[in-house]
Amino acid sequence: MPKTYAEFMDELTAEELYKGLVAYGMFTEKLPPVLTSEPFFAYCQVRSNPFFDQKEPYISYESMRNINIPRMLGIPNPMAYERLCRCIADYWDRLKEHFTKQTAEQDYMVSRIHIRKMEGKTPIFFMNYKNWKLDGMPEPDLMIGCKYLVKADISSCFPSICAQAISWALVGKEAAKENKPEAQWCHQLSHYAQHTNNGESRGLLIGPHSSNVLSEIILTAIDCHLYQKGWRYIRNIDDYTCYVPSYEDGQKFLVDLGEELQSFDLSLNHKKTEICELPVASVEQWVRKINSVPLNSHHQIDFRSARAYLDSAIELMQANQMNSAILNYAIQVLKGQELTPGAKEYSIKTIFHLVLLYPYLIPQLETTVFSQLGVTSEQIAFLSQKIYQSGLQQHNYEAVCYAIYYAMKYGFELPNFHIAQVVHSGDCLFCLLSFLYFQRQGANDTVEELKKYALQLSQNEEDFNKNWLFVYEILSEELTGDWLDMKQNGVSFIKPEYRYH
């Protein structure tokens, strides 16, 4: 039996919410998997005094999207992030009341991606988590009697969210602006949200799971208004899919959606707005097309079949605005097949070629290619060296970081890897991964040079805060205040298997 939105929220206690956000929701899953905030959470549990309240800069990190355009992610200052998460947990009962009120009339769950308890998993948020038994599948019912499908999304959703809009959604714009007593607790949420964003009044960081909770406060309020107007749709974060009986109704939905968004200082992304005539496939058309390419699951896939399949995936990508998510989907399908030696060799080499052209695929290599296709350590080393050089040339430091991560994970050296490249980049995660790599290699002179660079950054407060992860992990007695106390209590944000022993 499908659950309601409110039931998902009710399953989480304030303590579980706080742990989920602090221990498992500080670092986006887009990062190389060497980071953890579990020790920080344990430290916060025993700490007697709250962290000092002040606005803090955050670490910026570019992550390549499936359309070969980077998205700016944020790694928050841990103290500012903990204060925000504590505030969310403190007012969790009130927030649950808000979510219940906004979604009470819904016959199905409009918002499809949100925090929740997940069986066998410690985080409380995953972008791609789906459970049809619990979430239901409303699309078939919504399509009945409809002739058109409207697709829309919010322009730069998280970066555009105004912190004060959180209060507007919770108690109304008038009460919030007049600072009435019932708005005081809401202002605290806005206040701490701003402080994770260096005091800026506009923008939520993309990456930390707290941003999903805060955005849902606003977006469920918009859902409530649209639902009361009779619109039936589903929403995946900021992507809307609405089913309507006529083209004119589709236009009216876009008008109503635009007006509701404007009331919270948000706007439609008109480049991604379209009204399509039904019927269309129940999944993305490219998924249907690529699944129609024959792969005999009862026998080994030979060279010709593998080549035809990958060629079809490339053609589909080219026909769909160079969406490299199509390649990622095809690779995931291929990994589950039994391939002949010739097909396996061809697939590996083709994927290596595609990865260098479409860096979006790089973070998926470990889970979809290396072990599944039997890639040797020599091949991984060869590809990682190519990824490193290509990433360096294009200033794609996400790719560079993954190359270093693979070098540490699979135990090989990266040639032509010099400290001058690291310092010149000014990229915090590149510096951190380089430090861990050179420690493992026993390159003591290079490690000392990185320590000198970290010490230099620590002399300027803004430089320190924008690079806190690198500076904190590399320095010890040079730290001060809460940073020193955390260090003395053994807090590290590096997973134990990647720390230097």
XYZ file of C-alpha atoms in Angstrom:
501
model
C 0.000 0.000 0.000
C 1.537 3.385 -0.996
C 2.415 5.778 1.806
C 1.535 9.435 2.016
C 4.132 12.190 2.139
C 3.232 12.875 5.766
C 3.683 9.212 6.693
C 7.209 9.244 5.309
C 7.982 12.332 7.415
C 6.343 10.895 10.534
C 8.593 7.846 10.387
C 11.598 10.043 11.135
C 12.184 11.222 14.684
C 14.051 14.465 15.297
C 17.076 12.480 16.461
C 17.056 10.290 13.345
C 16.685 13.349 11.154
C 19.616 15.086 12.850
C 21.835 12.016 12.530
C 20.860 11.472 8.920
C 21.676 15.052 7.990
C 24.904 15.448 9.984
C 26.431 11.970 9.820
C 25.424 11.066 6.265
C 24.154 14.183 4.521
C 26.967 16.705 4.656
C 28.854 15.511 1.560
C 27.099 15.006 -1.760
C 27.356 11.529 -3.290
C 28.842 13.201 -6.374
C 32.201 13.449 -4.572
C 34.878 10.738 -4.725
C 33.887 8.382 -1.867
C 36.741 9.171 0.506
C 34.847 11.533 2.806
C 32.714 10.915 5.880
C 31.075 13.095 8.521
C 30.314 10.269 10.959
C 33.219 11.183 13.315
C 32.013 14.787 13.281
C 28.506 13.636 14.236
C 29.925 11.574 17.115
C 31.883 14.621 18.283
C 28.744 16.795 18.174
C 26.926 14.230 20.331
C 29.350 14.663 23.228
C 30.174 18.333 22.782
C 28.775 20.358 25.671
C 28.666 23.832 24.093
C 26.968 24.879 20.840
C 29.158 26.138 18.041
C 29.587 29.893 17.749
C 26.978 31.390 15.437
C 28.429 33.257 12.471
C 28.164 33.267 8.703
C 30.663 30.951 7.022
C 31.995 30.562 3.468
C 31.753 27.112 1.892
C 33.876 24.984 -0.418
C 32.850 25.173 -4.081
C 33.062 22.058 -6.209
C 32.163 21.721 -9.895
C 30.484 18.479 -10.921
C 29.918 17.641 -14.592
C 26.301 17.206 -15.616
C 25.030 14.810 -18.258
C 24.940 17.642 -20.823
C 28.676 18.328 -20.378
C 28.031 21.519 -18.412
C 29.279 21.720 -14.811
C 27.007 22.284 -11.845
C 28.377 24.126 -8.818
C 28.076 22.076 -5.634
C 28.838 23.203 -2.096
C 30.517 21.617 0.908
C 29.396 23.609 3.953
C 31.453 24.706 6.907
C 30.799 21.862 9.404
C 29.963 24.143 12.328
C 27.496 26.219 10.308
C 26.000 23.045 8.867
C 25.571 21.459 12.298
C 23.799 24.568 13.596
C 21.388 24.439 10.659
C 20.719 20.721 11.103
C 20.192 21.178 14.833
C 17.687 23.940 14.133
C 15.814 21.746 11.634
C 15.713 18.914 14.176
C 14.598 21.214 16.997
C 11.608 22.330 14.943
C 10.961 18.995 13.275
C 7.527 18.548 14.871
C 6.427 21.924 13.494
C 7.881 21.125 10.091
C 6.027 17.816 10.017
C 2.814 19.721 10.749
C 3.603 21.958 7.790
C 4.231 19.010 5.472
C 1.040 17.304 6.664
C -1.023 20.433 6.083
C 0.403 21.065 2.608
C -0.073 17.493 1.400
C -3.267 16.474 3.254
C -5.549 16.793 0.201
C -3.318 14.808 -2.140
C -4.726 11.497 -3.379
C -1.182 10.488 -4.288
C 2.298 11.752 -3.447
C 3.075 14.708 -5.719
C 6.690 15.126 -4.584
C 8.597 11.982 -5.528
C 12.106 12.668 -4.191
C 12.476 13.573 -0.519
C 14.040 12.506 2.766
C 12.835 9.214 4.205
C 13.852 6.131 6.121
C 15.306 3.538 3.774
C 15.583 -0.101 4.708
C 19.183 -1.219 5.013
C 20.570 2.282 4.359
C 21.936 4.871 6.769
C 21.444 8.083 4.714
C 17.942 9.510 4.618
C 18.177 10.960 1.110
C 19.122 9.600 -2.313
C 18.447 11.390 -5.602
C 17.610 8.242 -7.532
C 15.904 6.168 -4.843
C 12.609 4.622 -5.950
C 10.284 2.156 -4.280
C 7.082 1.769 -6.266
C 5.409 -0.341 -3.579
C 5.745 2.444 -1.021
C 5.605 5.472 -3.324
C 2.872 4.276 -5.636
C 2.810 4.883 -9.386
C 0.344 7.727 -10.058
C 1.207 8.389 -13.730
C -1.144 5.784 -15.304
C -4.104 7.204 -13.368
C -3.131 10.802 -14.151
C -2.978 10.100 -17.885
C -6.583 8.855 -18.165
C -8.680 11.430 -20.007
C -5.681 13.618 -20.820
C -4.337 14.474 -24.285
C -1.259 16.530 -23.422
C 1.783 16.331 -21.180
C 3.424 19.461 -19.767
C 7.082 19.414 -18.746
C 8.586 22.292 -16.798
C 11.237 23.033 -14.234
C 12.418 25.862 -12.008
C 15.217 28.066 -13.256
C 18.322 27.537 -11.052
C 16.120 26.269 -8.242
C 18.445 25.907 -5.237
C 20.659 28.916 -6.059
C 17.502 31.047 -6.484
C 15.750 30.152 -3.239
C 15.545 33.126 -0.918
C 16.172 32.216 2.721
C 13.253 34.397 3.801
C 10.950 32.421 1.525
C 11.229 29.568 4.033
C 9.367 31.757 6.528
C 6.877 32.839 3.857
C 5.967 29.216 3.181
C 5.645 28.321 6.859
C 3.575 31.214 8.256
C 2.695 33.419 5.290
C 4.480 36.382 3.750
C 2.656 39.011 5.823
C 3.396 37.405 9.195
C 6.995 36.773 8.194
C 7.647 40.311 6.915
C 5.977 41.906 9.924
C 8.062 39.655 12.165
C 5.052 38.451 14.131
C 5.678 36.122 17.108
C 4.544 33.042 15.180
C 7.292 33.697 12.632
C 10.207 33.765 15.076
C 11.076 30.080 14.790
C 10.864 30.276 10.996
C 13.327 33.152 10.951
C 15.795 30.961 12.813
C 15.688 28.407 10.003
C 16.261 31.181 7.460
C 19.053 32.617 9.585
C 21.017 29.379 9.856
C 20.418 28.582 6.190
C 21.973 31.939 5.299
C 24.963 31.283 7.538
C 25.842 28.092 5.660
C 25.879 30.250 2.511
C 28.299 32.889 3.856
C 25.420 35.095 4.979
C 23.894 35.415 1.513
C 20.135 35.920 1.580
C 19.624 33.978 -1.642
C 20.639 30.420 -2.409
C 20.751 26.960 -0.848
C 23.879 24.883 -1.306
C 23.534 22.087 -3.843
C 24.773 18.881 -2.250
C 24.027 18.848 1.488
C 20.834 16.942 2.294
C 19.558 19.782 4.464
C 18.845 21.717 1.265
C 16.270 19.114 0.254
C 14.403 19.587 3.541
C 14.433 23.382 3.209
C 13.428 23.419 -0.460
C 10.546 21.039 0.230
C 9.139 23.518 2.766
C 8.608 25.923 -0.127
C 7.864 23.502 -2.940
C 5.192 21.565 -1.013
C 3.459 24.886 -0.313
C 3.438 25.591 -4.054
C 2.145 22.050 -4.649
C -0.711 22.679 -2.228
C -1.861 25.797 -4.085
C -1.630 24.135 -7.495
C -3.419 20.996 -6.290
C -6.258 23.105 -4.887
C -6.604 24.706 -8.321
C -7.226 21.244 -9.753
C -3.852 20.504 -11.344
C -2.606 16.913 -11.174
C 1.082 16.361 -11.721
C 4.204 14.856 -10.230
C 7.349 16.703 -9.138
C 10.897 15.396 -8.928
C 12.694 18.082 -6.877
C 12.172 20.997 -9.309
C 10.986 19.052 -12.386
C 7.228 19.115 -13.060
C 5.243 16.662 -15.202
C 1.565 17.585 -15.566
C -1.190 15.749 -17.485
C -3.934 17.922 -19.038
C -6.953 17.402 -21.328
C -6.073 20.152 -23.845
C -3.196 22.265 -25.102
C -4.892 25.358 -23.663
C -4.988 23.662 -20.247
C -1.268 23.028 -20.577
C -0.675 26.723 -21.175
C -2.872 27.603 -18.202
C -0.928 25.216 -15.953
C 2.299 26.962 -16.935
C 0.720 30.337 -16.137
C -0.456 29.135 -12.713
C 2.869 27.453 -11.974
C 4.743 30.599 -12.983
C 2.581 32.743 -10.707
C 3.024 30.416 -7.731
C 6.771 30.360 -8.263
C 6.903 34.149 -8.504
C 5.210 34.427 -5.114
C 8.377 32.847 -3.693
C 10.767 34.804 -5.951
C 11.325 31.801 -8.221
C 10.797 31.500 -11.973
C 10.230 28.949 -14.726
C 13.069 27.732 -16.900
C 11.445 28.473 -20.254
C 14.152 26.623 -22.182
C 13.003 23.378 -20.578
C 9.274 24.038 -20.844
C 7.262 22.034 -23.383
C 3.750 20.744 -24.044
C 3.688 17.336 -25.753
C 0.759 15.523 -27.307
C -0.123 12.207 -25.708
C 0.338 9.293 -25.879
C 4.046 9.139 -25.158
C 6.022 6.272 -23.703
C 5.668 5.904 -19.951
C 9.434 6.276 -19.656
C 11.902 8.464 -21.530
C 11.715 7.592 -25.218
C 15.431 6.985 -25.426
C 15.128 4.371 -22.660
C 12.467 2.568 -24.653
C 14.528 2.771 -27.830
C 17.741 1.536 -26.273
C 15.888 -1.321 -24.592
C 14.592 -2.323 -28.010
C 18.132 -3.012 -29.246
C 18.432 -6.831 -29.116
C 20.751 -8.324 -26.526
C 20.323 -12.074 -26.127
C 20.303 -12.615 -22.377
C 20.313 -16.417 -22.772
C 23.698 -16.541 -24.469
C 26.943 -14.624 -24.357
C 26.921 -11.251 -26.096
C 29.387 -11.365 -28.963
C 31.527 -8.620 -30.449
C 29.023 -7.626 -33.133
C 26.104 -7.372 -30.721
C 28.115 -5.304 -28.238
C 29.283 -2.972 -30.989
C 25.763 -2.553 -32.375
C 24.399 -1.850 -28.904
C 26.986 0.823 -28.065
C 26.660 2.372 -31.536
C 22.907 2.636 -30.987
C 23.479 4.303 -27.604
C 25.816 6.850 -29.191
C 23.324 7.612 -31.959
C 20.543 8.066 -29.411
C 22.719 10.415 -27.363
C 23.453 12.504 -30.473
C 19.734 12.633 -31.267
C 18.867 13.731 -27.705
C 20.902 16.898 -27.247
C 24.103 15.009 -26.392
C 22.587 13.660 -23.179
C 25.362 11.409 -21.827
C 22.934 9.900 -19.301
C 21.947 7.682 -22.240
C 25.482 6.291 -22.405
C 25.493 5.724 -18.665
C 22.204 3.810 -18.903
C 23.516 1.685 -21.782
C 26.697 0.842 -19.886
C 24.670 -0.223 -16.854
C 22.581 -2.530 -19.043
C 25.697 -3.973 -20.673
C 27.389 -4.695 -17.347
C 24.640 -7.171 -16.473
C 25.248 -9.250 -19.587
C 27.632 -12.128 -20.154
C 30.096 -11.004 -22.820
C 32.503 -12.995 -24.969
C 36.190 -12.042 -24.572
C 36.066 -10.098 -27.833
C 32.901 -8.247 -26.845
C 34.334 -7.460 -23.422
C 37.567 -6.062 -24.863
C 35.669 -3.939 -27.392
C 33.247 -2.655 -24.736
C 36.022 -1.683 -22.353
C 37.964 0.221 -25.023
C 34.847 1.955 -26.318
C 33.789 2.978 -22.821
C 37.301 4.306 -22.142
C 37.014 6.392 -25.308
C 33.576 7.729 -24.315
C 34.609 8.529 -20.762
C 37.294 10.918 -21.978
C 34.771 12.663 -24.230
C 31.972 12.783 -21.648
C 33.393 13.271 -18.121
C 29.913 12.817 -16.616
C 30.599 9.075 -16.899
C 33.802 9.138 -14.832
C 32.221 8.841 -11.341
C 30.224 5.810 -12.525
C 33.266 3.767 -13.608
C 33.860 1.978 -10.331
C 30.294 0.722 -9.980
C 29.408 0.074 -13.626
C 32.627 -0.886 -15.418
C 35.739 -1.872 -13.489
C 34.657 -4.982 -11.607
C 31.605 -5.770 -13.734
C 33.565 -6.022 -16.990
C 36.709 -7.448 -15.426
C 38.918 -4.424 -16.132
C 42.510 -5.130 -15.081
C 44.493 -2.888 -12.733
C 46.799 -2.041 -15.639
C 43.828 -0.876 -17.706
C 42.466 1.178 -14.803
C 45.867 2.800 -14.378
C 46.077 3.584 -18.101
C 42.624 5.162 -18.159
C 43.201 7.108 -14.935
C 46.354 8.638 -16.348
C 44.388 9.777 -19.400
C 41.602 11.139 -17.191
C 44.126 13.030 -15.063
C 45.849 14.686 -18.009
C 42.592 15.509 -19.772
C 41.040 16.899 -16.593
C 44.097 19.018 -15.909
C 44.055 20.503 -19.399
C 40.355 21.310 -19.195
C 40.458 22.474 -15.560
C 37.962 19.732 -14.784
C 39.151 19.061 -11.253
C 36.330 16.610 -10.569
C 37.880 14.330 -13.207
C 41.334 14.929 -11.741
C 40.116 14.018 -8.256
C 38.581 10.775 -9.498
C 41.824 9.850 -11.247
C 43.677 10.327 -7.948
C 40.989 8.402 -6.082
C 41.301 5.474 -8.492
C 45.088 5.557 -8.072
C 44.686 5.215 -4.301
C 41.875 2.670 -4.523
C 43.637 0.356 -6.984
C 47.221 0.997 -5.882
C 49.096 2.527 -8.800
C 51.099 5.698 -9.424
C 50.137 8.616 -11.618
C 53.113 9.804 -13.695
C 53.674 13.519 -14.335
C 51.766 14.418 -11.192
C 53.456 17.473 -9.647
C 52.695 19.704 -6.711
C 52.873 22.824 -8.887
C 49.752 21.616 -10.698
C 47.964 21.191 -7.376
C 48.779 24.597 -5.914
C 48.134 26.357 -9.210
C 44.607 24.888 -9.379
C 43.452 26.519 -6.153
C 40.972 23.665 -5.856
C 40.380 22.421 -2.302
C 39.481 18.821 -3.177
C 42.352 18.500 -5.650
C 44.671 19.621 -2.841
C 43.141 17.196 -0.340
C 43.230 14.156 -2.642
C 46.803 15.027 -3.642
C 47.834 15.167 0.007
C 46.343 11.734 0.678
C 47.942 10.335 -2.489
C 51.447 11.630 -1.782
C 51.236 10.435 1.812
C 50.566 6.925 0.531
C 53.427 7.218 -1.915
C 55.797 8.239 0.873
C 56.673 11.441 -1.003
C 57.688 13.295 2.163
C 59.115 16.361 0.419
C 55.881 16.876 -1.517
C 53.799 16.359 1.616
C 55.838 19.034 3.360
C 55.245 21.418 0.461
C 51.514 20.823 0.749
C 51.693 21.474 4.487
C 53.392 24.812 3.775
C 50.621 25.661 1.325
C 47.955 24.712 3.896
C 49.694 26.885 6.491
C 49.701 29.772 4.016
C 45.951 29.371 3.459
C 45.339 29.262 7.210
C 46.776 32.762 7.625
C 43.780 34.310 5.873
C 40.343 33.605 7.343
C 38.514 33.621 4.010
C 41.110 31.393 2.334
C 40.934 29.016 5.279
C 37.153 28.760 5.211
C 37.006 28.194 1.457
C 39.582 25.405 1.827
C 38.790 24.196 5.336
C 38.682 20.493 4.446
C 42.219 20.498 3.056
C 43.693 22.807 5.693
C 41.995 21.051 8.615
C 43.110 17.578 7.578
C 46.722 18.589 6.967
C 47.393 20.866 9.951
C 47.256 20.138 13.683
C 48.672 22.448 16.352
C 48.390 25.400 13.943
C 44.589 25.234 14.222
C 42.657 27.355 16.707
C 39.260 27.479 18.406
C 36.684 24.823 17.541
C 38.902 23.507 14.749
C 41.661 22.696 17.237
C 39.203 21.143 19.683
C 37.802 18.920 16.930
C 41.294 17.878 15.912
C 42.294 17.088 19.481
C 39.179 14.943 19.772
C 40.242 12.875 16.779
C 37.692 14.156 14.272
C 38.635 13.475 10.665
C 36.495 13.844 7.573
C 38.525 11.209 5.726
C 37.379 7.595 5.769
C 39.822 5.453 7.811
C 40.951 3.399 4.803
C 42.242 6.522 3.064
C 44.007 8.100 6.041
C 47.744 7.837 6.341
C 48.855 5.430 9.079
